[in-house]
Coordinates of C-alpha atoms in Angstrom, one line a residue:
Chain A
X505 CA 85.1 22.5 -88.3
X506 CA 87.9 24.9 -89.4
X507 CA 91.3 24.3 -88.0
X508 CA 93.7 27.0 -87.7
X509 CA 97.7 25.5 -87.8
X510 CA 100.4 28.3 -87.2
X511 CA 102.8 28.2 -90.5
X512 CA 105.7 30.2 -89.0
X513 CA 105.8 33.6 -87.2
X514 CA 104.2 35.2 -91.1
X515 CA 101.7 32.7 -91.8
X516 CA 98.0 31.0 -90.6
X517 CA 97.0 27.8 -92.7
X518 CA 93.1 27.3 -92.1
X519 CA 92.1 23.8 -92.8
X520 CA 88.4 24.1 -94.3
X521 CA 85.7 20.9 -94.1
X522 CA 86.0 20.6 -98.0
X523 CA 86.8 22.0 -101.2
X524 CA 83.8 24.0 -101.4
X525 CA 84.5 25.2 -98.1
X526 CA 88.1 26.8 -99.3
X527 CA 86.5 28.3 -101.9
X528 CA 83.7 30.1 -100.1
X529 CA 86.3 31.0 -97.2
X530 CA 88.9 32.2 -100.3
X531 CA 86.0 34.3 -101.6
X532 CA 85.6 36.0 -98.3
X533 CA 88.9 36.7 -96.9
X534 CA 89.7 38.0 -100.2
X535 CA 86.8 40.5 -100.3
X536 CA 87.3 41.7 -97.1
X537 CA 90.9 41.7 -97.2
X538 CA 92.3 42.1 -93.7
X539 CA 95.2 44.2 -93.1
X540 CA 98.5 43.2 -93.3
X541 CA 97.7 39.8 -95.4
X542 CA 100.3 39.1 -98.4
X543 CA 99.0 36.0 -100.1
X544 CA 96.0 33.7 -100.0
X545 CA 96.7 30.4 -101.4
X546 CA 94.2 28.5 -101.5
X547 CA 94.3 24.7 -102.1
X548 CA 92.1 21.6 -102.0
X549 CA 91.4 21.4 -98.5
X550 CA 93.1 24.3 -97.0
X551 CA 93.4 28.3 -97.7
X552 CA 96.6 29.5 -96.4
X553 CA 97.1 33.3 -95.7
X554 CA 100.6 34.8 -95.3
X555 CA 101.1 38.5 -93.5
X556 CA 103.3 41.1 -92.6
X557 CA 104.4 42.8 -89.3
X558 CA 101.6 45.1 -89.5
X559 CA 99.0 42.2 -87.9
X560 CA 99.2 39.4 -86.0
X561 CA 97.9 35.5 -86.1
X562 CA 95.8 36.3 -83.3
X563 CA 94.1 38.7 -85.0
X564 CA 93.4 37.0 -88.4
X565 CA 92.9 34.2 -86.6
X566 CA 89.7 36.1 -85.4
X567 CA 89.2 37.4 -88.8
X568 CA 88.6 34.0 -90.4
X569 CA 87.0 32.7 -87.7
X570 CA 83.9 35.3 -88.1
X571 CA 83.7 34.2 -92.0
X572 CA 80.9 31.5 -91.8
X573 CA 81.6 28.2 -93.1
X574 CA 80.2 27.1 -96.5
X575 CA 78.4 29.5 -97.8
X576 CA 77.2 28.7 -101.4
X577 CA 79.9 29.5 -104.0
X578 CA 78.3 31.6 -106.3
X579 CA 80.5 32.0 -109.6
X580 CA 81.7 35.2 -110.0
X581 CA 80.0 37.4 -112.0
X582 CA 82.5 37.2 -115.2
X583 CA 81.7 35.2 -118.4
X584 CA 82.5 31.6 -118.9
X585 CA 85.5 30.7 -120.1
X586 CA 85.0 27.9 -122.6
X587 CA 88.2 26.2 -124.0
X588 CA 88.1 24.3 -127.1
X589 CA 89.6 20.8 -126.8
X590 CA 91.0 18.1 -129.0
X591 CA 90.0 15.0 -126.9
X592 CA 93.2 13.0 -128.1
X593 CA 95.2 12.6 -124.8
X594 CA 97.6 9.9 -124.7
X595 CA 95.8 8.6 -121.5
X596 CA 92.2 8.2 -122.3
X597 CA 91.9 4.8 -122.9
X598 CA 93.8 4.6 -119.4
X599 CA 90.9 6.7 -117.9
X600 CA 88.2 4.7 -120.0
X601 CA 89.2 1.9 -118.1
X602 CA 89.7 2.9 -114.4
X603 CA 86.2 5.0 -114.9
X604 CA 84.6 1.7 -116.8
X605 CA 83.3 4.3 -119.2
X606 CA 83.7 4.3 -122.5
X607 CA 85.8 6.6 -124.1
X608 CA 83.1 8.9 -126.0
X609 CA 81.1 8.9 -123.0
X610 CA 84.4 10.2 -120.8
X611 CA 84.4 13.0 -123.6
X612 CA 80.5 14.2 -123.5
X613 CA 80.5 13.8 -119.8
X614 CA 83.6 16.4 -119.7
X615 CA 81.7 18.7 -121.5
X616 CA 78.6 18.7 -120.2
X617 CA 79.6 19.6 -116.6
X618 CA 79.7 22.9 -115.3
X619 CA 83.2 23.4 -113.8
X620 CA 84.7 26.0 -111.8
X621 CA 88.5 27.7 -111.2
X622 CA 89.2 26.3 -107.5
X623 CA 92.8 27.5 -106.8
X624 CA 96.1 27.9 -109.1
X625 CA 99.2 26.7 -108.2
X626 CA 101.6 24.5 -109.1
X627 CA 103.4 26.4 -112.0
X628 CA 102.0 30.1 -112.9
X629 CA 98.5 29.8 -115.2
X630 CA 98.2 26.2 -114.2
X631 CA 94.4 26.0 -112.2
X632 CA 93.0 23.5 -110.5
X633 CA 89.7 23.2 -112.2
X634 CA 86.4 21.7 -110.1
X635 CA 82.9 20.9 -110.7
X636 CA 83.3 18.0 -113.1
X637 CA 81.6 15.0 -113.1
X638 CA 82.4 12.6 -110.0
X639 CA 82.1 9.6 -111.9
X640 CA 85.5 10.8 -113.5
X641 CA 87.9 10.6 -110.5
X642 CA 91.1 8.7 -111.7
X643 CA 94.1 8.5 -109.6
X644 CA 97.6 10.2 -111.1
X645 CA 99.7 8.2 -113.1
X646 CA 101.9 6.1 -111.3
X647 CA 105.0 7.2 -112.5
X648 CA 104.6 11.3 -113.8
X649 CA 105.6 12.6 -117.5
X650 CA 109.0 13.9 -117.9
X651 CA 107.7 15.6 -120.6
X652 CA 104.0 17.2 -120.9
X653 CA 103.5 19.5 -124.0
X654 CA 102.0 23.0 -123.5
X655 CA 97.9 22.7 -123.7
X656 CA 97.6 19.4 -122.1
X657 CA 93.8 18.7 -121.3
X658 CA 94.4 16.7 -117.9
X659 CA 92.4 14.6 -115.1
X660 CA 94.1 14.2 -111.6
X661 CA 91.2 13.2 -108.9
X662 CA 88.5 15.7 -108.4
X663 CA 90.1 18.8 -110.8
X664 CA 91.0 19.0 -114.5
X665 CA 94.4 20.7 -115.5
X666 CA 95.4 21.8 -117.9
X667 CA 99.5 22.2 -118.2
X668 CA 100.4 26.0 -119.4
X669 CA 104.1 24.9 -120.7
X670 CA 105.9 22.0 -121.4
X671 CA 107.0 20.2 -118.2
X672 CA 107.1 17.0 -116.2
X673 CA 103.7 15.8 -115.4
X674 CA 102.1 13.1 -113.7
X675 CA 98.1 14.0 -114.6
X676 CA 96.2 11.5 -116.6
X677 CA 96.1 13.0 -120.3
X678 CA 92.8 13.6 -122.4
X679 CA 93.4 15.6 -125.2
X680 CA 94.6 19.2 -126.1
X681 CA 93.8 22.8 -126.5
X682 CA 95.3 26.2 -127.8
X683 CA 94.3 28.3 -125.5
X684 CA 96.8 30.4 -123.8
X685 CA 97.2 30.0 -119.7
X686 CA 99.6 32.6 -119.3
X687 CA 100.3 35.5 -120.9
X688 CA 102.8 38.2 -119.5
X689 CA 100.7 40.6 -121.9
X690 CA 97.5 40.6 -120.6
X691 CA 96.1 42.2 -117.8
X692 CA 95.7 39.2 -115.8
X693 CA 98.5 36.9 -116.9
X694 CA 96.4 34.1 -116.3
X695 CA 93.5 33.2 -118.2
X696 CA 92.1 31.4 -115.3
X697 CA 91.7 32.5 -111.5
X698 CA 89.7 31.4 -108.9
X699 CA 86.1 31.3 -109.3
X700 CA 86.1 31.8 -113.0
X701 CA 83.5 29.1 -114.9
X702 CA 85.0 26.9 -116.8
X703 CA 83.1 25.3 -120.0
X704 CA 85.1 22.3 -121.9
X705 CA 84.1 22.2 -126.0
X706 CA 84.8 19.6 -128.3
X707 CA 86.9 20.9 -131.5
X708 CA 84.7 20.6 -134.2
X709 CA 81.7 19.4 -132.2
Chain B
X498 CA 126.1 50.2 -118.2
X499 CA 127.6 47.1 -117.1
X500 CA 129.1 44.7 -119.7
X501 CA 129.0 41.3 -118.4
X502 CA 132.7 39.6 -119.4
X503 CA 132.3 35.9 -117.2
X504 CA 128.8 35.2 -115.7
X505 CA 130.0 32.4 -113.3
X506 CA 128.3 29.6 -112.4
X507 CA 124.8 31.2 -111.8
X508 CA 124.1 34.5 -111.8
X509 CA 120.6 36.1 -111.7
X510 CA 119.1 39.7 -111.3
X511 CA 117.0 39.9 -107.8
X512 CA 115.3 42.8 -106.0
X513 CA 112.9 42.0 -103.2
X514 CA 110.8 39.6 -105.4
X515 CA 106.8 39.8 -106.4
X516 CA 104.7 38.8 -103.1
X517 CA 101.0 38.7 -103.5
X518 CA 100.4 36.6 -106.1
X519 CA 100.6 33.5 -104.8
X520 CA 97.0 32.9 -105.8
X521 CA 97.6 33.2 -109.4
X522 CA 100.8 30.0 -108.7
X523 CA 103.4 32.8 -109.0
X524 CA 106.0 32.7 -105.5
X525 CA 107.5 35.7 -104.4
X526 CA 111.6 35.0 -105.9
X527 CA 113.5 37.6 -104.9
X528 CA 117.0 37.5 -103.5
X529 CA 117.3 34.4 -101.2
X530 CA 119.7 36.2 -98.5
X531 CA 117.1 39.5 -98.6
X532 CA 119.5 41.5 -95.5
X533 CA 122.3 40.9 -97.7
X534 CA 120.3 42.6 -100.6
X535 CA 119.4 45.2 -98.9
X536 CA 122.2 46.1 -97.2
X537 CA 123.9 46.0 -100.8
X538 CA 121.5 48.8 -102.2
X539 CA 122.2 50.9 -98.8
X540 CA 125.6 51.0 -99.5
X541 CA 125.4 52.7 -102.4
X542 CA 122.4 55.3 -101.7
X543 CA 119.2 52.8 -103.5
X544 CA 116.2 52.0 -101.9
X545 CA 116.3 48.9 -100.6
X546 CA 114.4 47.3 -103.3
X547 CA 116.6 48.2 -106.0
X548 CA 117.5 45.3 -108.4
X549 CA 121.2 44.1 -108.2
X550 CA 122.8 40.9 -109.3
X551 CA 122.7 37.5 -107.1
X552 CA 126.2 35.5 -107.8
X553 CA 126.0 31.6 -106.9
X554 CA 129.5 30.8 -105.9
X555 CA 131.0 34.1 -107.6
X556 CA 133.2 34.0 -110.5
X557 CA 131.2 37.2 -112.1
X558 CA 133.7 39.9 -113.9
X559 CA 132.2 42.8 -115.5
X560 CA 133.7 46.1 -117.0
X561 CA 132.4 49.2 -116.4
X562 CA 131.4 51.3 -119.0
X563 CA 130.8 54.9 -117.3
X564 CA 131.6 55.8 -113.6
X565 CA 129.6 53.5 -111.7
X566 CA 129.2 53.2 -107.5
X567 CA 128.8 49.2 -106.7
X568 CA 128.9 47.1 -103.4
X569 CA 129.7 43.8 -102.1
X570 CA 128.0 42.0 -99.4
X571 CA 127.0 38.6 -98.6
X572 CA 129.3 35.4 -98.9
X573 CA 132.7 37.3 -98.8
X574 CA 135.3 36.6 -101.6
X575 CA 137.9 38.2 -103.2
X576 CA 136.9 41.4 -105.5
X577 CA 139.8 43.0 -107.6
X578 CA 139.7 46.2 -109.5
X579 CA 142.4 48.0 -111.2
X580 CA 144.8 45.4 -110.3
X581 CA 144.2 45.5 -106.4
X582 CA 142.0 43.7 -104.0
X583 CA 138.8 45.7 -102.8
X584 CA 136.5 45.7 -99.5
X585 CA 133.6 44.0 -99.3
X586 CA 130.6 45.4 -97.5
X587 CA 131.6 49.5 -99.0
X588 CA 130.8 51.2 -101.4
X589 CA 133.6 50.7 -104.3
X590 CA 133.6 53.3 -107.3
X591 CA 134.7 52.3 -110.5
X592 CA 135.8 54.2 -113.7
X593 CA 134.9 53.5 -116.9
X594 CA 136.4 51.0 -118.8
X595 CA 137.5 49.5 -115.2
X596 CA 137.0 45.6 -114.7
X597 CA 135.3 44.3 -111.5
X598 CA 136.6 40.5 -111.1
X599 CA 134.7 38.7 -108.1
X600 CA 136.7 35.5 -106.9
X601 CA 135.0 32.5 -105.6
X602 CA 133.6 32.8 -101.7
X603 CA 135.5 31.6 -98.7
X604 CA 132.5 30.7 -97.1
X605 CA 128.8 31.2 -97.7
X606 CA 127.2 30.9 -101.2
X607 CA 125.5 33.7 -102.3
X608 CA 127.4 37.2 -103.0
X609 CA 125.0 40.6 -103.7
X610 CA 126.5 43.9 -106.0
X611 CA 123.8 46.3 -105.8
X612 CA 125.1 49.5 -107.9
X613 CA 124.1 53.2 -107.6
X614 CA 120.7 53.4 -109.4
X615 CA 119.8 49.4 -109.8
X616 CA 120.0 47.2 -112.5
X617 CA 117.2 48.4 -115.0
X618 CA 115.3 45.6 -117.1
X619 CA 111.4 45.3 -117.7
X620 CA 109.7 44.5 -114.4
X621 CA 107.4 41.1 -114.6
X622 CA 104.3 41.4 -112.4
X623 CA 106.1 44.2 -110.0
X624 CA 109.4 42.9 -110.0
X625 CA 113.2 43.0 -112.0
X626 CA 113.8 39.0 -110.0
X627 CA 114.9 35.7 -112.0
X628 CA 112.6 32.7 -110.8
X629 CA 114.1 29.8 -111.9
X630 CA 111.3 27.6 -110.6
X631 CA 108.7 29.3 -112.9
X632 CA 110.5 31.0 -115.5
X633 CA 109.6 34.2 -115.0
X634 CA 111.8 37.8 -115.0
X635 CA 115.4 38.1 -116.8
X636 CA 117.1 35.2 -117.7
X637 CA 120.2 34.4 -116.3
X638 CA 123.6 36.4 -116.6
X639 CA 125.4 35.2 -119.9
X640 CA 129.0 36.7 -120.9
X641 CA 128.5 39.7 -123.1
X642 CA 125.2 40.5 -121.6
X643 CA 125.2 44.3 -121.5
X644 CA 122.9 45.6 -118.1
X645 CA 121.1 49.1 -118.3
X646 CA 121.4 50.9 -114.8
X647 CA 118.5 53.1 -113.6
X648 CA 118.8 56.7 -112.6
X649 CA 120.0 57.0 -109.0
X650 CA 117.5 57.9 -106.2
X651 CA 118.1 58.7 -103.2
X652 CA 120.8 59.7 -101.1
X653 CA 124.4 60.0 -102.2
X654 CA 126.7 57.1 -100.2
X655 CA 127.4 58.1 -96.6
X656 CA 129.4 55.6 -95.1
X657 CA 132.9 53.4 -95.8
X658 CA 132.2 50.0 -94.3
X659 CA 129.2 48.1 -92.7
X660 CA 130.3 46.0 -89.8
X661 CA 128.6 42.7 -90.5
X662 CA 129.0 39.6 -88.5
X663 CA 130.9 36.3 -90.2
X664 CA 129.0 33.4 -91.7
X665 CA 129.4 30.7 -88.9
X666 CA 131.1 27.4 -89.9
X667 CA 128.3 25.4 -88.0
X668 CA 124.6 27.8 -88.3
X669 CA 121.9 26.9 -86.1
X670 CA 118.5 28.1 -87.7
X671 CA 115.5 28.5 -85.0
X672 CA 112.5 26.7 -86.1
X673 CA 109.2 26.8 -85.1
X674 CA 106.6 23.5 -85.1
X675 CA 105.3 23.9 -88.4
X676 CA 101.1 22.9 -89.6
X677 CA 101.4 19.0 -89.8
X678 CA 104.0 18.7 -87.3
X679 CA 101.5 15.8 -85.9
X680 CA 101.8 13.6 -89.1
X681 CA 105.2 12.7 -87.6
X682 CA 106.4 10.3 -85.6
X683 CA 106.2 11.9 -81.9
X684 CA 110.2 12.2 -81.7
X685 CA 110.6 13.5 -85.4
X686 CA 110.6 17.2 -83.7
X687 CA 112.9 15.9 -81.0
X688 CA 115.5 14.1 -83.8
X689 CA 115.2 17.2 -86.0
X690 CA 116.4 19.6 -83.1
X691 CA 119.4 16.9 -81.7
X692 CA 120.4 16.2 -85.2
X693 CA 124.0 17.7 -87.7
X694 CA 122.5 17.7 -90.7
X695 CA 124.5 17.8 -93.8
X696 CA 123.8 20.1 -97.0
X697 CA 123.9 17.9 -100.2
X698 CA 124.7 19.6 -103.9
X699 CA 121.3 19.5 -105.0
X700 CA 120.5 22.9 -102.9
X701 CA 119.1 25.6 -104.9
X702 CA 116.8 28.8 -105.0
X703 CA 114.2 26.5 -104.6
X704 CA 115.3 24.6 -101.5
X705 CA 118.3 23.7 -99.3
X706 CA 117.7 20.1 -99.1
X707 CA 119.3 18.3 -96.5
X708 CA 121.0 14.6 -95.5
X709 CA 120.7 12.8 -91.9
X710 CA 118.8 10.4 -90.0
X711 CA 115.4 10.5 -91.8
X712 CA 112.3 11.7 -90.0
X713 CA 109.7 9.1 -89.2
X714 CA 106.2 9.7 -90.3
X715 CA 103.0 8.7 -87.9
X716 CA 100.8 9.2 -91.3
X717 CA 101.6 8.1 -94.6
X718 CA 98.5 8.9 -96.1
X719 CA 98.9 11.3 -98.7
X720 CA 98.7 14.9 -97.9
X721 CA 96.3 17.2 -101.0
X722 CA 98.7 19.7 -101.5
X723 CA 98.8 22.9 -99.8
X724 CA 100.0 26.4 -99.8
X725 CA 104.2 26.8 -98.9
X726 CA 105.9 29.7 -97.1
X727 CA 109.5 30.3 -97.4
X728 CA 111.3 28.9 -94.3
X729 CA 109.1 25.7 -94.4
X730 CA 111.0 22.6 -93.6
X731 CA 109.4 19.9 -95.7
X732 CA 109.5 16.0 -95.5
X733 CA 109.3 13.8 -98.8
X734 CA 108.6 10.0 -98.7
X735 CA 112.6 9.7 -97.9
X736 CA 112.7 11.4 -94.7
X737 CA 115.2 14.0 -95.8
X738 CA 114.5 18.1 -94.9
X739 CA 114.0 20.3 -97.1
X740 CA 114.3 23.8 -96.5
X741 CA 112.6 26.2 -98.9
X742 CA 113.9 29.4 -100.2
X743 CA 112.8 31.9 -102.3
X744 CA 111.3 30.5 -105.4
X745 CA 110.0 27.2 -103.5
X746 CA 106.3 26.5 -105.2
X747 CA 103.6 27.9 -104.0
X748 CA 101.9 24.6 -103.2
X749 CA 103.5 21.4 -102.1
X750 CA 102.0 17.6 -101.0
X751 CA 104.7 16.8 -98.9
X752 CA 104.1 18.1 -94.9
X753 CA 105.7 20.6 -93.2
X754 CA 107.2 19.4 -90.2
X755 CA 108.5 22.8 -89.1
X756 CA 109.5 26.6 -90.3
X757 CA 112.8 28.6 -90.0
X758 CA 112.2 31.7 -88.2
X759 CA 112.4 34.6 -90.7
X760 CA 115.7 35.7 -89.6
X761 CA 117.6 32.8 -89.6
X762 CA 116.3 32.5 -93.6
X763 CA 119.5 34.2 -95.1
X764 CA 121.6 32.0 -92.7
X765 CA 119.6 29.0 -94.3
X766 CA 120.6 30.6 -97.8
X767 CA 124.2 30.8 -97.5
X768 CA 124.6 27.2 -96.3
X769 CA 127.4 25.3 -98.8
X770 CA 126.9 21.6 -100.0
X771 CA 129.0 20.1 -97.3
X772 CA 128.4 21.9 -94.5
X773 CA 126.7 21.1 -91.4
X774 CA 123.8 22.6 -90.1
X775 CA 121.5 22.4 -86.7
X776 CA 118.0 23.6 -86.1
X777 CA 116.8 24.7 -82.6
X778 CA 113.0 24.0 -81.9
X779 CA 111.8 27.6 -80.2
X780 CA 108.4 28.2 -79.2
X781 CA 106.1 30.5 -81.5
X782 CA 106.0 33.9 -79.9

């Protein structure tokens, strides 16, 4: 069951059964785009939707409530972005060991699961990347990174990250790439937004 | 153009910011005391969305290099041109090669100067605003910076003076029971509206974060982190409020115990280190 929480006279944060459920309810709000809404932000259990003074709560409230819950997500119809990695991360043993799988293993089974853009957030190109494999769940580092370089290849509970600039960081790191998260020159600054397919590829493999 | 002879302690371009793309983890920046904005770019005939510069704590001078329009509004301090003090909240026209020197405010934090035609500088996704939190837009004011103006638009200056009301010594900002109001202790809302907060240093354009009796959780489990509006009062593992302000992220895993009501916002943005500060818990209309 959806619950709807007030978040101040501009916004309506709709707390979804799951992750899946955000997405599908993302997917629908956003193509049907009542009036009035500013922002959806979607996030791992909840999609929150800011508005203006031209609707009300009430009535996107209603709006939402007519969006049926999970729906299958289908992935967009855009092609997969694959991102070549350097599986060198300074915390893969770490990750070998709270998974008990082997380090090779943690590598093949990042790359053969079919992930998905969830939400963005956190700093501007940085996603929040689902679909991988279950078995590789690790908790965030007990104390974060002061310093993450640019590229990072990261694993923070059910999503990989991977860290657009340098920053403080407290994901679990697996290795590298060279893509480019954000880019003031492109169309779409960032190279991944919700619901884009996500394909992880070993450098060199 | 404006040459830029003392930045002061922090001073950034703003216009109304860049809302609606929250989604791709970009927050909507912007001037942090928006009224005081806008009321800055009506003084001198722009839109209200103009760009114009946002002074921390003042300290800015700048020389004129052609016959520019400019106004003051928001924390008031002393503004001298051509060797005599000049009003705040009216449009003040400067000659060329005249220098603007902007004192420090004698209350409040944030000053505005919108001039005629707005600071010009390559928008970023829609808007001319600094975000210090991301990075994104102009840097930062630096001495010698040189700032283009745009072409005016709009209607010349009609007025001398806006009547605006004084920054109170002790605001109280209505608040509203914000989403996870219930993973508090059941008197957290009760302590939060009976309680003289004090502003520490450590406020910014991200957040006006607060000292007092800290607020008692009911959960402590952790909370996956969820979409922010401006105005949220937020509650790390200390107990401490938080309240955030314009370039706040866009997600946060701390919960939201209540939210400021829109108007009170610029109140919440001029608040000093120091000073005290109430809330009043009001119902959500």
């Amino acid at each position: 069951m959806r619950r709807m929480l007030p978040a101040g006279h501009n916004g309506l944060l709709v707390e979804c059964d799951d992750l899946a459920d955000v997405m599908s309810l993302h997917r629908a709000v956003e193509a049907s785009r009542p009036t009035g809404v500013i922002d959806l932000v979607p996030a791992a259990r909840t999609l929150l939707l800011t508005f203006d003074d031209t609707t009300t709560r009430s009535d996107l409230t209603a709006a939402v409530a007519n969006v049926g819950t999970a729906e299958a997500i289908a992935p967009l119809d855009r092609p997969e972005v694959v991102i070549p990695v350097t599986y060198d991360g300074g915390d893969l043993a770490e990750v070998a060991e709270l998974t008990g799988i082997p380090v090779d293993e943690v590598v093949r089974r990042h790359q053969a699961a079919d992930h998905i853009v969830a939400f963005t957030g956190f700093a501007p190109g940085f996603a929040y990347i689902a679909g991988g494999d279950s078995a590789l769940n690790v908790p965030r580092r007990p104390t974060p990174r002061t310093r993450v370089p640019a590229g990072s290849v990261s694993l923070a509970g059910e999503f990989t990250g991977i860290y657009p600039r340098e920053g403080p960081g407290g994901w679990q790191l697996i290795g590298r790439t060279d893509a480019v998260l954000w880019d003031l020159r492109r169309e779409t600054p960032a190279l991944l937004t919700p619901g884009t397919r996500v394909r992880f590829s070993e450098v060199g493999s | 153009m404006i040459e830029v002879l003392r930045s002061g302690p922090l001073t950034t371009i703003q216009d109304l910011g860049r809302p609606g793309y929250a989604h791709l983890g970009v927050g909507r920046s912007g001037a942090v005391d928006r009224p005081s904005l806008r009321l800055a770019n009506r003084l001198v005939g722009n839109l209200e969305d103009a760009a114009g510069l946002e002074l921390t704590f003042g300290g800015l001078a700048l020389r004129a290099t052609e016959s520019i329009t400019v106004a003051l509004t928001g924390a008031p301090c002393e503004a001298m041109a051509g060797g005599r003090g000049r009003d705040l909240f009216a449009p003040l026209a400067l000659a060329a090669g005249d220098i603007l020197e902007i004192g420090m405010p004698s209350r409040g934090v944030r000053t505005y100067l919108a001039v005629r035609g707005g600071i010009d500088c390559e928008p970023v996704l829609g808007s001319r605003s600094t975000d210090l939190l991301s990075h994104l837009g102009p840097d930062r004011l630096r001495d010698g910076d040189e700032l283009s103006i745009g072409r005016p638009n709009g209607d010349a200056p009609g007025v001398d003076v806006a009547p605006v009301r004084r920054l109170p010594d002790e605001p109280v900002l209505r608040v509203v029971p914000g989403p996870r109001a219930d993973w508090f202790a059941p008197d957290a809302l009760t302590v939060l509206g009976h309680t003289r907060y004090e502003v520490t240093s450590s406020s910014d354009r991200v957040g006006v974060r607060l000292d007092g009796p800290p607020l008692e959780r009911a959960r402590t489990d952790e909370l996956p982190s969820e979409g922010m509006v401006e105005g949220a009062v937020q509650v790390p593992p200390d107990g401490h409020p938080v309240i955030f302000l314009a370039d706040h992220p866009v997600t946060g895993g701390y919960p939201v115990i209540a939210v400021v009501h829109p108007e009170d916002v610029a109140a919440a943005a001029q608040l000093r280190p120091g000073q005290p500060v109430r809330f009043e818990c009001v119902r959500l209309g």
